[in-house]
Structure formats: structure tokens, C-alpha cells
Tab-separated table of C-alpha atoms in Angstrom:
chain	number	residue	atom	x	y	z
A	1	UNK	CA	128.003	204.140	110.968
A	2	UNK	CA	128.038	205.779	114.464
A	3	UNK	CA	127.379	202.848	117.223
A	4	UNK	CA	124.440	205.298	118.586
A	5	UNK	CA	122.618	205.333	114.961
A	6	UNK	CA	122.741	202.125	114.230
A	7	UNK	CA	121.305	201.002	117.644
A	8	UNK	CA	118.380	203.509	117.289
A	9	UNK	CA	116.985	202.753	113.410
A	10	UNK	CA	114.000	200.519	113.015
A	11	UNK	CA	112.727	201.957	116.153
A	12	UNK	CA	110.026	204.311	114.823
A	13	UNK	CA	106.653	201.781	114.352
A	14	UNK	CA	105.409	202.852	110.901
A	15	UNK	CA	105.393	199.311	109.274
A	16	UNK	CA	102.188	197.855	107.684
A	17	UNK	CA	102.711	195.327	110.437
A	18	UNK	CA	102.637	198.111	113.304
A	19	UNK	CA	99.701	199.914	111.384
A	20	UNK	CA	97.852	196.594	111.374
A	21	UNK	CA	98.589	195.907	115.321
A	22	UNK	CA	96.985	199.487	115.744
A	23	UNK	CA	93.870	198.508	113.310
A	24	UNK	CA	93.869	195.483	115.946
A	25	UNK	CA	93.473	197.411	118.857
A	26	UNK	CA	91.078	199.462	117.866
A	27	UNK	CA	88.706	196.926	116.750
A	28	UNK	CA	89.117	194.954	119.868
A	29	UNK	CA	88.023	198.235	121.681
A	30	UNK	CA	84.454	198.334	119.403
A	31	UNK	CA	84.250	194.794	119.556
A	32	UNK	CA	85.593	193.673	116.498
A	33	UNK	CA	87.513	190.806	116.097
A	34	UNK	CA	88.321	189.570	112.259
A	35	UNK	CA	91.525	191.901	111.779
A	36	UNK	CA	93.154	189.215	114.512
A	37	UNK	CA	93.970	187.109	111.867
A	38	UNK	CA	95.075	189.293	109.803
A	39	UNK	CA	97.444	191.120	112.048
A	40	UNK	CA	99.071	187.232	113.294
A	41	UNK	CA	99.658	186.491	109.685
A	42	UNK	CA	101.621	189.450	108.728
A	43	UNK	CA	103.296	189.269	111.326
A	44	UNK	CA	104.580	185.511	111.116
A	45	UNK	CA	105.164	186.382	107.281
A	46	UNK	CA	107.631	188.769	108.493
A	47	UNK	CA	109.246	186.329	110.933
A	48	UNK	CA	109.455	183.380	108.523
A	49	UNK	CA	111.283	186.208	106.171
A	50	UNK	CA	113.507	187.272	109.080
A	51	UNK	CA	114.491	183.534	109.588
A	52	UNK	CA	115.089	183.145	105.775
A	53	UNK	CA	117.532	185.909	106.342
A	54	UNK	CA	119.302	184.708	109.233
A	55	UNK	CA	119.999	180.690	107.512
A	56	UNK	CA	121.143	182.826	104.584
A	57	UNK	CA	123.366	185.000	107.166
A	58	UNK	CA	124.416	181.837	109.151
A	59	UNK	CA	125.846	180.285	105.655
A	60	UNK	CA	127.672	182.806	104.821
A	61	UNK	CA	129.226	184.156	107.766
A	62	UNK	CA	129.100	181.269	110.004
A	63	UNK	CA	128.702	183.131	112.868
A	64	UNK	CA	125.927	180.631	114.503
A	65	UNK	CA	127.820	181.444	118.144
A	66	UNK	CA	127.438	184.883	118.419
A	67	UNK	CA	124.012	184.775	117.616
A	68	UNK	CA	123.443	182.348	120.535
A	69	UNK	CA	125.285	185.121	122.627
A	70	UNK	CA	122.788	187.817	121.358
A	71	UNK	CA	119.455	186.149	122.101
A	72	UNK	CA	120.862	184.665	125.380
A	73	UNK	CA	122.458	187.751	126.837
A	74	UNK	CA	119.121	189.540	126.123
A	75	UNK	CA	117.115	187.280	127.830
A	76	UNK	CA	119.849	186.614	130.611
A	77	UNK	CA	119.170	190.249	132.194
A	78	UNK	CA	115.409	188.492	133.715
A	79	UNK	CA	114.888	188.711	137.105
A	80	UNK	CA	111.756	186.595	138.505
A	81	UNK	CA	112.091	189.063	141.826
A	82	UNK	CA	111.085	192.005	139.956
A	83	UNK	CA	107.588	192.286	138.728
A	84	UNK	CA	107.215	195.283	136.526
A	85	UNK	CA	108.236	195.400	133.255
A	86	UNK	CA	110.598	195.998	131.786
A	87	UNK	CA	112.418	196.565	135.016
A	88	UNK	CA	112.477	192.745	135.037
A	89	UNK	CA	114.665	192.304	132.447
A	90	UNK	CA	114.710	189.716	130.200
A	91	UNK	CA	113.942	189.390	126.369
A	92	UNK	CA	112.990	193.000	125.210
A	93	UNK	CA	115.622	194.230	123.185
A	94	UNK	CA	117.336	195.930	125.236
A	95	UNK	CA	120.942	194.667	123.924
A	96	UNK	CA	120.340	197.110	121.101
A	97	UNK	CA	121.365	200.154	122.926
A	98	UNK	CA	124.705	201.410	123.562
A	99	UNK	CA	124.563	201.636	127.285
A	100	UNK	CA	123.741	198.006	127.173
A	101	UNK	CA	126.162	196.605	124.986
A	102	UNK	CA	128.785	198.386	126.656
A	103	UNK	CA	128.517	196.130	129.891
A	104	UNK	CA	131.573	194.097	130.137
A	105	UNK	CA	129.685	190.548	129.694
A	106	UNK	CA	128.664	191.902	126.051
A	107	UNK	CA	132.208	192.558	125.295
A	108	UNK	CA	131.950	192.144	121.128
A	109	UNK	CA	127.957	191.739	120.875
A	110	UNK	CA	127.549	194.839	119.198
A	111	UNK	CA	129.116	192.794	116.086
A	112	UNK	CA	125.741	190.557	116.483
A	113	UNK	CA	123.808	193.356	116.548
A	114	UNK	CA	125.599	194.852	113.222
A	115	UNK	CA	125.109	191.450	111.697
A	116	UNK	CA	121.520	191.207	111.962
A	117	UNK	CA	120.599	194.946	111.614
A	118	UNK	CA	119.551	194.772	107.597
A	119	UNK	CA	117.541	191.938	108.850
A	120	UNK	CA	115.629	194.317	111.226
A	121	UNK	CA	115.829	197.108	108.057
A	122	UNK	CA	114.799	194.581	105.728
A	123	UNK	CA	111.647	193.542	107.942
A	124	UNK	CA	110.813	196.419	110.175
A	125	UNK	CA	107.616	195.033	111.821
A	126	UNK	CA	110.260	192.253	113.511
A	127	UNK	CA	111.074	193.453	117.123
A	128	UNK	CA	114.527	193.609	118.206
A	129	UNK	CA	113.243	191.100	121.203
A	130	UNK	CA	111.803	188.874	118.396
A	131	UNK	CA	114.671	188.782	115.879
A	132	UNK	CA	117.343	188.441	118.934
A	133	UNK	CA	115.407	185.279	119.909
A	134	UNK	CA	114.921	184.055	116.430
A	135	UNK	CA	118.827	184.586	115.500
A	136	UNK	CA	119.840	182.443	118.113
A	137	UNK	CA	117.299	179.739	118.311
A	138	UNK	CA	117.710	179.493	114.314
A	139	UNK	CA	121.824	179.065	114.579
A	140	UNK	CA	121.171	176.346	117.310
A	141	UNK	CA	119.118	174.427	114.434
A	142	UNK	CA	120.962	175.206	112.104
A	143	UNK	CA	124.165	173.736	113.318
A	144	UNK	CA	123.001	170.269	113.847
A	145	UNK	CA	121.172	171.084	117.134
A	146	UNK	CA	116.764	170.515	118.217
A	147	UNK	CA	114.071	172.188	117.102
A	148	UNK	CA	113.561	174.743	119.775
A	149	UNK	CA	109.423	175.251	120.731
A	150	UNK	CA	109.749	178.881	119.873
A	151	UNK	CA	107.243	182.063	120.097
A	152	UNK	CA	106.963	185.571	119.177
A	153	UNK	CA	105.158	188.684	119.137
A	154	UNK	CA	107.912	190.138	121.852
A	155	UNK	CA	107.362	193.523	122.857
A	156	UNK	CA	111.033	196.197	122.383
A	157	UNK	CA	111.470	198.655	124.943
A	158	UNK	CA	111.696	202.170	123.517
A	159	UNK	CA	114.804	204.127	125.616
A	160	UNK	CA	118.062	202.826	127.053
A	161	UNK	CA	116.897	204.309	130.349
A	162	UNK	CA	114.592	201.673	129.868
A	163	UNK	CA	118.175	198.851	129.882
A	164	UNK	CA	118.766	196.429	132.695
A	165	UNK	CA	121.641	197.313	135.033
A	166	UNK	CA	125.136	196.000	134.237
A	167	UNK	CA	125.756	192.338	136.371
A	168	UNK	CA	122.575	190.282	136.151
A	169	UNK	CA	125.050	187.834	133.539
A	170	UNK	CA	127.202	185.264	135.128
A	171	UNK	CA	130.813	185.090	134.736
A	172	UNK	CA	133.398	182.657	133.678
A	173	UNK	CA	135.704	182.296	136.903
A	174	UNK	CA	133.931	183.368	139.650
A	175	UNK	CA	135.385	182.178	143.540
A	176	UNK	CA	132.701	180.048	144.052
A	177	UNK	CA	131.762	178.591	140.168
A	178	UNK	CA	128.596	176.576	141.771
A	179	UNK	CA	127.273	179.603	143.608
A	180	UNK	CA	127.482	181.773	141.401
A	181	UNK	CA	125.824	179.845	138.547
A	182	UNK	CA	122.820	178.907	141.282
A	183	UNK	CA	122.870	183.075	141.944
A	184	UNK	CA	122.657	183.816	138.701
A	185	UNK	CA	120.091	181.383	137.465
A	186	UNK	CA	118.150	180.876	140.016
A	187	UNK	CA	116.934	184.636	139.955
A	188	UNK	CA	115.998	184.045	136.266
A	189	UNK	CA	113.255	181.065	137.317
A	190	UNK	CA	116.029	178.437	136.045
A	191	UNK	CA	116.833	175.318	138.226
A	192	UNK	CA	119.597	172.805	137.961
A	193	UNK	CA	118.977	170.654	134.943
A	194	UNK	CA	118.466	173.685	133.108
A	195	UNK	CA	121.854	175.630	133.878
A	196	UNK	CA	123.440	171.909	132.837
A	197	UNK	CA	121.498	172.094	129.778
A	198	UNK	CA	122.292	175.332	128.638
A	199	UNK	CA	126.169	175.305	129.703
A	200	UNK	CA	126.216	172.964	126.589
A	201	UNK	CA	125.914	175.420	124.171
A	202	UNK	CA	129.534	176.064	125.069
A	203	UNK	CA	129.605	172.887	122.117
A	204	UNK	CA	129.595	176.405	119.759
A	205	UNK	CA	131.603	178.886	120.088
A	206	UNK	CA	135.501	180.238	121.435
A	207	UNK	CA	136.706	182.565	124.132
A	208	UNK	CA	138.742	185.631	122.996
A	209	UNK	CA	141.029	186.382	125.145
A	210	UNK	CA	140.604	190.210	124.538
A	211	UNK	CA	137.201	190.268	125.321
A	212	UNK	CA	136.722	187.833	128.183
A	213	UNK	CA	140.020	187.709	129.767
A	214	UNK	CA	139.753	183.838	129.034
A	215	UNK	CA	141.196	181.552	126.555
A	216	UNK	CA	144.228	181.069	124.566
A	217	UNK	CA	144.979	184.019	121.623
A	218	UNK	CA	144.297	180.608	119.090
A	219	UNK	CA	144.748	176.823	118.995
A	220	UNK	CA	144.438	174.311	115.981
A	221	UNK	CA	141.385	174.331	116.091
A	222	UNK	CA	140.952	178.106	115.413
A	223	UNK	CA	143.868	179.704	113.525
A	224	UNK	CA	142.266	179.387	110.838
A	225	UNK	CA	138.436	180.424	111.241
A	226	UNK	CA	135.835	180.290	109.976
A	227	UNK	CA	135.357	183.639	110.580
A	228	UNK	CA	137.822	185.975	112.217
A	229	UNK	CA	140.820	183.459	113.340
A	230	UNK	CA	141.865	182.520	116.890
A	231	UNK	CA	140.399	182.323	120.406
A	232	UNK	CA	140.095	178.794	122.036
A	233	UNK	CA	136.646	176.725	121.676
A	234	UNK	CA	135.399	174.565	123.991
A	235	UNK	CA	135.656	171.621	121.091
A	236	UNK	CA	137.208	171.022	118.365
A	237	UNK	CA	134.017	171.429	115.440
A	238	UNK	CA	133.084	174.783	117.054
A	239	UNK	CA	130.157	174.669	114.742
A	240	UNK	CA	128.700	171.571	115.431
A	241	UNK	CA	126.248	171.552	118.029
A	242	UNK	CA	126.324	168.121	119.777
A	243	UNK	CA	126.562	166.517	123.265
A	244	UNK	CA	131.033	166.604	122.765
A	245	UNK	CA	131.115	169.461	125.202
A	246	UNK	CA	130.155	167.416	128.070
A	247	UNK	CA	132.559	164.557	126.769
A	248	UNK	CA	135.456	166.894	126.492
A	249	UNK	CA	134.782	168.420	129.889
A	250	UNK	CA	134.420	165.376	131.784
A	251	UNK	CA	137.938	163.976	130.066
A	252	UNK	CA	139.661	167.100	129.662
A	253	UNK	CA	142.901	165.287	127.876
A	254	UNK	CA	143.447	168.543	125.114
A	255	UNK	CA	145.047	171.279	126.074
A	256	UNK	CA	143.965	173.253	122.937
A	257	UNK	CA	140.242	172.760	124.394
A	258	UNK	CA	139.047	175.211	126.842
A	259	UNK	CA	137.639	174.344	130.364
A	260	UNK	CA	135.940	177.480	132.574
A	261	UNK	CA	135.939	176.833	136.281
A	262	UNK	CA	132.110	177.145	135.654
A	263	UNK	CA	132.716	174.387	133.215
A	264	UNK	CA	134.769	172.227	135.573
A	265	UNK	CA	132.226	172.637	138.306
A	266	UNK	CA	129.416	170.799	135.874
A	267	UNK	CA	131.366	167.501	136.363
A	268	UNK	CA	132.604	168.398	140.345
A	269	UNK	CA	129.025	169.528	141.755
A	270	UNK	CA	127.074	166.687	143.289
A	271	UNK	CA	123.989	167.993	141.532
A	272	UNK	CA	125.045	169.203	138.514
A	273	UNK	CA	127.252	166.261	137.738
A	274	UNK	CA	123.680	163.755	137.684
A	275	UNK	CA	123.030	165.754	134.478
A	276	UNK	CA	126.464	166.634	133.092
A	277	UNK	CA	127.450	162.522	133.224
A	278	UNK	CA	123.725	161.936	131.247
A	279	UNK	CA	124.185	164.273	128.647
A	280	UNK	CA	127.445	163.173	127.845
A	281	UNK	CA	126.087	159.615	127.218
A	282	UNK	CA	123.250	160.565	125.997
A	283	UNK	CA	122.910	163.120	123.047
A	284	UNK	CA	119.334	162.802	122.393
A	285	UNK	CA	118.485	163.588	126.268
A	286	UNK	CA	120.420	166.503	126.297
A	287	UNK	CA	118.751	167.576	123.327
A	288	UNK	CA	115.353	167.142	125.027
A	289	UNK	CA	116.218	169.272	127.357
A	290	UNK	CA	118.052	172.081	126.209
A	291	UNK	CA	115.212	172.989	123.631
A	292	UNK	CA	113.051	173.099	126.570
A	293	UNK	CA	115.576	175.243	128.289
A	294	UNK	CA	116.197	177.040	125.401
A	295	UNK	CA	112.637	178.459	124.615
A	296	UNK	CA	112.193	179.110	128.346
A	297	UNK	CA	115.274	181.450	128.502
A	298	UNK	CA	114.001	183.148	125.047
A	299	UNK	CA	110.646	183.663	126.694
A	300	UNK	CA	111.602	185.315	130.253
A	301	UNK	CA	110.778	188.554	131.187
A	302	UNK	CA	108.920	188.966	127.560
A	303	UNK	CA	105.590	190.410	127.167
A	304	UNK	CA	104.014	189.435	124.334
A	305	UNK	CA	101.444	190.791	121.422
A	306	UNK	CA	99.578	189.088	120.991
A	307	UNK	CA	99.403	187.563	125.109
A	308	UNK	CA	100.021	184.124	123.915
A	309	UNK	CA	102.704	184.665	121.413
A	310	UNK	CA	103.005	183.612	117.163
A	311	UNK	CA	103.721	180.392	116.410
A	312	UNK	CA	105.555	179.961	112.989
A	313	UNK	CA	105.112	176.052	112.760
């Protein structure tokens, strides 16, 4: 299926759940309120669904990293500078669209997007903002990791004109690792604690070498999957989210484990290194706070229908 046909289906807003957010509106407009209800619950039916899927997809596939990429590379475009949406970036589904995933820090996310596509088939009235959010916060739980606070009701954009431009997501070996992670994050609304806390989701995951320029082509750890073989993960059970990340970056004594500059600089940065040295001693604290970092990431530069989100708990 052409890259441009797949990124455009499911757009079109003819699902009872759509119909039912239009029902919504115009009884708020004559003063009506008791379709509210009704509209929430359909559409947190659909979610649960959606989240069914993506367990279901997660076991089979094991592809929990990638779909930590997806939501976080969506949301990653926010920039608290910039108050008009969606020229603000941030969660709105606009990884969906070719122009996006062809910037170079989404090198390979289009296989995300082709993995949770009959999700967004299967359950139409699921935004692409919504399901990108739910796919990742669902593989973080789902391989050992917190219960991330998570809402929905995101809003999609509608044209790729509509995209973020390419270079609002850091990158792996920048001159000046600290700076650049404090440039990067900062703009999003995210302080110090929080870019510790979420460089530990590295725990999941490799580098490919032919999409990041980083990493070895495989180690032991990855020669043999799961999944497509090789690349070089940042531990050795890629699947297994847990605190070892900061453990294996602070001791750094296997070669066949990768270490980014901006990993390095976690454990060298005077600020940084306060809460790279806790988490590593302390699973349960980083925990804490990378589900609160977590949800705030999925959240920025979302608007939201209804304003103050679906909860699904």
C-alpha cells in the first residue's frame, strides 16, 4: 500500500463516535446537555477496544519500543513559545503524514504507524493523536513499567501543511549533549528531572545503525530478536522496562551495551546526575516520576474534546 494512502485513511469523520460528537455540539448550542454522557462513553468504549488491540499487538510482535517512539516523537514536536494551534506542535497526529515521517529523527516510524493502522481501521472514532498516545503509554505498562495517568479525547490535525517543521526532536550526539537536551526540552515546558526521567525509556529499545547513524549492526543481545534482529540496546532485556538503564550507564563495563553522549552526559552533568544516581538506586522513584513525565509529554500541545480529556480508569 502506497505510503501516501495509508497515512490518509481513517481521516474522513463518519464514525458513530464523530456523529455523536456532532449530536454533542449541537445540543450544547440549544442548551442541552444529556448526549454528554453519551458521547464520553462511546468514545472511551472505543479507546478501551483500541488498547485491547494494542496488548494483543504488543504480544505478538513485541514491538513495545517503537511504539514509545511513535507517541513520543508526536508529542516531542511541542513548543510552549508558540501559542496557536496546531502551529505549537505537540500531540495531534501529525506523525501520520508523509512529510512528517520523512524527517530524519523518524527514520523507521512509519513501521509504527503501519503497525497500528488496522487499529485506527478497526476503531475509526480513535484519533491518530489518541491512539499514538495510547500505543506508547500501553507498551510502557505492558513491559513491566507504571501506570501512566493518561487522557484522551485528542484532537488530529487534518493536512500535512498542518505538520511541525523538521528539528524540534533532539539528537543523539550533539557538540554540546547538556545543551542541547536543555534546548530541546526546555521549549517543550520540560525541566530537569523530567528529561532524566524520560532518558530512561532508553531501558527499551536498540539503535540501528542505518537509521540513526548510531549503534553497532548487532550484539548478543540482539542477533537474535525478538523482532527484526540486530542493532545495539541500551540493556541487555530490551523489553523490560526497569531502572537497569541508569545502572548500566553509570558503570558502563559492556561493550555490547550502548551509551549516547546524551546518555553519558546524565551521569557527567551536575544537575542531571542528582537524578540519574537516584533512579539508579531507586526503581520505584524513577517510576514515580517518569509516569508523571510520561503523561505530561503525551498531553503537550493537545487540545482536547472534550476540554478536560476521557479518562478510561
Amino acid at each position: 500500500m502506497a505510503v501516501h494512502h495509508l497515512l490518509r485513511r481513517g481521516v474522513s469523520g463518519g464514525s458513530p463516535l464523530h456523529q455523536l460528537r456532532g449530536r454533542l455540539l449541537a445540543s450544547q448550542e440549544l442548551g442541552w446537555r444529556q448526549l454528554s454522557s453519551a458521547a464520553a462513553g462511546e468514545a472511551a468504549a472505543e479507546l478501551r477496544g483500541a488498547r485491547e488491540d494494542v496488548k494483543q499487538l504488543l504480544k505478538t510482535t513485541s514491538c513495545h519500543p517503537i511504539l514509545v517512539r511513535l507517541g513520543w516523537h508526536d508529542a516531542g514536536t511541542y513548543d510552549k513559545n508558540i501559542a496557536e494551534w496546531p502551529k505549537c506542535g505537540g500531540a495531534n497526529g501529525s506523525l501520520r503524514f508523509e512529510i512528517e515521517l520523512k524527517h530524519g529523527a523518524n527514520a523507521g516510524l512509519v513501521n509504527a504507524l503501519k503497525l497500528v493502522q488496522p487499529i485506527k481501521d478497526k476503531f475509526s472514532g480513535v484519533t491518530y493523536a489518541d491512539l499514538f498516545q495510547l500505543a506508547s503509554a500501553t507498551a510502557i505498562e505492558e513491559a513491566g513499567g507504571p501506570k501512566i495517568p493518561m487522557i484522551y479525547g485528542r484532537v488530529d490535525i487534518t493536512a500535512p501543511e498542518q505538520c511541525p517543521p523538521e528539528g524540534r526532536l533532539p539528537a543523539a550526539g550533539p557538540p554540546s549533549p547538556a545543551e542541547h537536551l536543555r534546548e530541546v526540552f526546555y521549549r517543550m515546558g520540560l525541566n530537569d528531572k523530567e528529561i532524566v526521567a524520560l532518558s530512561g525509556a532508553h531501558t527499551l529499545g536498540r539503535a540501528r545503525p542505518e537509521r540513526s547513524g548510531w549503534g553497532k549492526p548487532e550484539t548478543k543481545y540482539t542477533k537474535d530478536g525478538p523482532g527484526a534482529p540486530g542493532g545495539q540496546s541500551w540493556t541487555s532485556q530490551w523489553l523490560k522496562f526497569d531502572n537497569s538503564y541508569f545502572k548500566d550507564v553509570r558503570e558502563r563495563r559492556d561493550q555490547d551495551l550502548l551509551v549516547l553522549p546524551t546518555d553519558a552526559v546524565l551521569f557527567e552533568d551536575s544537575s542531571f546526575k542528582v537524578y540519574a544516581e537516584k533512579y539508579a538506586e531507586d526503581q520505584d522513584a524513577f517510576f514515580k516520576d517518569y509516569a508523571e513525565a510520561h503523561a505530561k509529554l503525551s498531553n503537550l500541545g493537545a487540545k482536547f474534546d472534550p476540554p478536560k480529556g476521557i479518562s478510561l480508569e
